Amino acid sequence: MATTDPRVKLTVVQLLHWLVAGDYAAIEWFTSGVRLSASLLRQATVDYGRTLVMPPASALDQLDVIEVDGSNPRSWSVRVDLWTVEEGRSDLSLECTLIDRAGDLLGAEVDNLHVL
């Protein structure tokens, strides 16, 4: 992970909790529905056909994070490998943009949820 801002990991963990719980509406609310709606997130998960689970803590310490040069406010592009009951680390990944703002969590936009 290329950032020292602890809110990057906290925000990703929150997004993953909602995704694993199937609370797509919470993700849509949190991201203001930018790029992916609750129905598109649900469909991508259903199409994958496996049961999402939280990744192990060690995987969350190795997030693929790139700070966006010259962004104002400061922002990061993040890719997270998802985990399933059936596979462990899966081919499914969550890609999002995290945006600096006041508070414990960063702003977020889900860019994609897809098989790599």
PDB file of C-alpha atoms in Angstrom:
ATOM      1  CA  MET A   1       0.000   0.000   0.000  1.00  0.00           C
ATOM      2  CA  ALA A   2       1.545   3.274  -1.135  1.00  0.00           C
ATOM      3  CA  THR A   3      -0.225   5.657   1.250  1.00  0.00           C
ATOM      4  CA  THR A   4       0.153   6.513   4.892  1.00  0.00           C
ATOM      5  CA  ASP A   5      -3.415   7.784   5.306  1.00  0.00           C
ATOM      6  CA  PRO A   6      -5.122   5.147   7.494  1.00  0.00           C
ATOM      7  CA  ARG A   7      -8.523   6.212   6.158  1.00  0.00           C
ATOM      8  CA  VAL A   8      -7.753   4.429   2.868  1.00  0.00           C
ATOM      9  CA  LYS A   9      -7.843   1.038   4.561  1.00  0.00           C
ATOM     10  CA  LEU A  10     -10.764   2.009   6.837  1.00  0.00           C
ATOM     11  CA  THR A  11     -12.845   3.100   3.855  1.00  0.00           C
ATOM     12  CA  VAL A  12     -12.025  -0.034   1.849  1.00  0.00           C
ATOM     13  CA  VAL A  13     -12.923  -2.239   4.824  1.00  0.00           C
ATOM     14  CA  GLN A  14     -16.282  -0.477   5.167  1.00  0.00           C
ATOM     15  CA  LEU A  15     -17.035  -0.927   1.458  1.00  0.00           C
ATOM     16  CA  LEU A  16     -16.104  -4.613   1.720  1.00  0.00           C
ATOM     17  CA  HIS A  17     -18.332  -5.127   4.771  1.00  0.00           C
ATOM     18  CA  TRP A  18     -21.300  -3.736   2.839  1.00  0.00           C
ATOM     19  CA  LEU A  19     -20.426  -5.770  -0.257  1.00  0.00           C
ATOM     20  CA  VAL A  20     -20.055  -9.027   1.690  1.00  0.00           C
ATOM     21  CA  ALA A  21     -23.348  -8.344   3.521  1.00  0.00           C
ATOM     22  CA  GLY A  22     -25.081  -7.708   0.198  1.00  0.00           C
ATOM     23  CA  ASP A  23     -25.951  -4.180   1.330  1.00  0.00           C
ATOM     24  CA  TYR A  24     -25.609  -2.666  -2.140  1.00  0.00           C
ATOM     25  CA  ALA A  25     -27.953   0.178  -1.208  1.00  0.00           C
ATOM     26  CA  ALA A  26     -25.484   1.306   1.492  1.00  0.00           C
ATOM     27  CA  ILE A  27     -22.685   1.376  -1.077  1.00  0.00           C
ATOM     28  CA  GLU A  28     -24.847   3.324  -3.506  1.00  0.00           C
ATOM     29  CA  TRP A  29     -25.781   5.797  -0.758  1.00  0.00           C
ATOM     30  CA  PHE A  30     -22.152   6.196   0.387  1.00  0.00           C
ATOM     31  CA  THR A  31     -20.872   6.738  -3.172  1.00  0.00           C
ATOM     32  CA  SER A  32     -23.898   8.816  -4.238  1.00  0.00           C
ATOM     33  CA  GLY A  33     -24.428   6.216  -6.956  1.00  0.00           C
ATOM     34  CA  VAL A  34     -21.519   7.592  -8.982  1.00  0.00           C
ATOM     35  CA  ARG A  35     -20.581   5.079 -11.720  1.00  0.00           C
ATOM     36  CA  LEU A  36     -22.242   1.947 -10.275  1.00  0.00           C
ATOM     37  CA  SER A  37     -25.740   1.651  -8.842  1.00  0.00           C
ATOM     38  CA  ALA A  38     -26.886  -0.863  -6.247  1.00  0.00           C
ATOM     39  CA  SER A  39     -28.514  -2.950  -8.987  1.00  0.00           C
ATOM     40  CA  LEU A  40     -25.307  -3.104 -11.054  1.00  0.00           C
ATOM     41  CA  LEU A  41     -23.275  -4.110  -7.991  1.00  0.00           C
ATOM     42  CA  ARG A  42     -25.840  -6.785  -7.121  1.00  0.00           C
ATOM     43  CA  GLN A  43     -25.849  -8.102 -10.686  1.00  0.00           C
ATOM     44  CA  ALA A  44     -22.050  -8.351 -10.844  1.00  0.00           C
ATOM     45  CA  THR A  45     -22.037 -10.325  -7.598  1.00  0.00           C
ATOM     46  CA  VAL A  46     -24.890 -12.618  -8.652  1.00  0.00           C
ATOM     47  CA  ASP A  47     -23.264 -13.225 -12.038  1.00  0.00           C
ATOM     48  CA  TYR A  48     -20.036 -14.269 -10.329  1.00  0.00           C
ATOM     49  CA  GLY A  49     -22.032 -16.975  -8.568  1.00  0.00           C
ATOM     50  CA  ARG A  50     -20.003 -17.387  -5.404  1.00  0.00           C
ATOM     51  CA  THR A  51     -20.353 -16.283  -1.780  1.00  0.00           C
ATOM     52  CA  LEU A  52     -18.265 -13.228  -0.882  1.00  0.00           C
ATOM     53  CA  VAL A  53     -16.419 -13.161   2.446  1.00  0.00           C
ATOM     54  CA  MET A  54     -14.101 -10.666   4.096  1.00  0.00           C
ATOM     55  CA  PRO A  55     -10.485 -11.098   3.049  1.00  0.00           C
ATOM     56  CA  PRO A  56      -7.954 -12.042   5.703  1.00  0.00           C
ATOM     57  CA  ALA A  57      -6.324  -9.128   7.513  1.00  0.00           C
ATOM     58  CA  SER A  58      -3.025  -9.804   5.748  1.00  0.00           C
ATOM     59  CA  ALA A  59      -4.673  -9.206   2.360  1.00  0.00           C
ATOM     60  CA  LEU A  60      -6.007  -5.861   3.560  1.00  0.00           C
ATOM     61  CA  ASP A  61      -2.469  -4.809   4.407  1.00  0.00           C
ATOM     62  CA  GLN A  62      -1.518  -5.309   0.749  1.00  0.00           C
ATOM     63  CA  LEU A  63      -4.078  -3.177  -1.068  1.00  0.00           C
ATOM     64  CA  ASP A  64      -3.184  -1.956  -4.555  1.00  0.00           C
ATOM     65  CA  VAL A  65      -3.245   1.813  -3.923  1.00  0.00           C
ATOM     66  CA  ILE A  66      -1.989   4.547  -6.248  1.00  0.00           C
ATOM     67  CA  GLU A  67      -2.265   8.200  -5.329  1.00  0.00           C
ATOM     68  CA  VAL A  68      -3.638  10.252  -8.226  1.00  0.00           C
ATOM     69  CA  ASP A  69      -0.980  12.834  -9.128  1.00  0.00           C
ATOM     70  CA  GLY A  70      -2.121  16.439  -8.943  1.00  0.00           C
ATOM     71  CA  SER A  71      -5.606  15.596  -7.703  1.00  0.00           C
ATOM     72  CA  ASN A  72      -7.413  18.240  -5.706  1.00  0.00           C
ATOM     73  CA  PRO A  73      -8.765  17.130  -3.360  1.00  0.00           C
ATOM     74  CA  ARG A  74      -6.204  14.380  -2.843  1.00  0.00           C
ATOM     75  CA  SER A  75      -7.436  11.021  -4.174  1.00  0.00           C
ATOM     76  CA  TRP A  76      -6.358   7.419  -4.608  1.00  0.00           C
ATOM     77  CA  SER A  77      -7.120   4.681  -7.108  1.00  0.00           C
ATOM     78  CA  VAL A  78      -7.585   1.382  -5.269  1.00  0.00           C
ATOM     79  CA  ARG A  79      -7.968  -2.211  -6.462  1.00  0.00           C
ATOM     80  CA  VAL A  80      -9.011  -4.902  -3.985  1.00  0.00           C
ATOM     81  CA  ASP A  81      -8.987  -8.631  -4.653  1.00  0.00           C
ATOM     82  CA  LEU A  82     -12.213 -10.144  -3.334  1.00  0.00           C
ATOM     83  CA  TRP A  83     -12.480 -13.428  -1.469  1.00  0.00           C
ATOM     84  CA  THR A  84     -15.157 -16.119  -1.578  1.00  0.00           C
ATOM     85  CA  VAL A  85     -16.121 -19.119   0.537  1.00  0.00           C
ATOM     86  CA  GLU A  86     -15.574 -21.392  -2.439  1.00  0.00           C
ATOM     87  CA  GLU A  87     -12.228 -20.068  -3.701  1.00  0.00           C
ATOM     88  CA  GLY A  88     -10.454 -18.011  -1.092  1.00  0.00           C
ATOM     89  CA  ARG A  89      -8.845 -15.239  -3.171  1.00  0.00           C
ATOM     90  CA  SER A  90     -11.048 -14.965  -6.244  1.00  0.00           C
ATOM     91  CA  ASP A  91     -10.751 -13.511  -9.739  1.00  0.00           C
ATOM     92  CA  LEU A  92     -13.286 -10.836  -8.772  1.00  0.00           C
ATOM     93  CA  SER A  93     -11.970  -7.403  -7.857  1.00  0.00           C
ATOM     94  CA  LEU A  94     -13.361  -4.114  -6.635  1.00  0.00           C
ATOM     95  CA  GLU A  95     -11.897  -0.958  -8.138  1.00  0.00           C
ATOM     96  CA  CYS A  96     -12.653   2.381  -6.565  1.00  0.00           C
ATOM     97  CA  THR A  97     -11.505   5.955  -6.279  1.00  0.00           C
ATOM     98  CA  LEU A  98     -11.166   7.340  -2.770  1.00  0.00           C
ATOM     99  CA  ILE A  99     -11.360  11.090  -2.282  1.00  0.00           C
ATOM    100  CA  ASP A 100     -10.029  13.121   0.625  1.00  0.00           C
ATOM    101  CA  ARG A 101     -12.632  14.809   2.809  1.00  0.00           C
ATOM    102  CA  ALA A 102     -13.124  15.574   6.468  1.00  0.00           C
ATOM    103  CA  GLY A 103     -14.108  12.671   8.689  1.00  0.00           C
ATOM    104  CA  ASP A 104     -13.107   9.138   9.564  1.00  0.00           C
ATOM    105  CA  LEU A 105     -13.819   7.778   6.080  1.00  0.00           C
ATOM    106  CA  LEU A 106     -12.802   9.086   2.690  1.00  0.00           C
ATOM    107  CA  GLY A 107     -15.312   9.798  -0.042  1.00  0.00           C
ATOM    108  CA  ALA A 108     -15.632   6.942  -2.537  1.00  0.00           C
ATOM    109  CA  GLU A 109     -16.692   6.131  -6.068  1.00  0.00           C
ATOM    110  CA  VAL A 110     -16.912   2.495  -7.143  1.00  0.00           C
ATOM    111  CA  ASP A 111     -15.303   2.336 -10.573  1.00  0.00           C
ATOM    112  CA  ASN A 112     -15.805  -1.352 -11.281  1.00  0.00           C
ATOM    113  CA  LEU A 113     -16.638  -4.746  -9.830  1.00  0.00           C
ATOM    114  CA  HIS A 114     -15.423  -7.368 -12.275  1.00  0.00           C
ATOM    115  CA  VAL A 115     -13.411 -10.476 -13.029  1.00  0.00           C
ATOM    116  CA  LEU A 116      -9.785  -9.801 -13.867  1.00  0.00           C
TER     117      LEU A 116
END
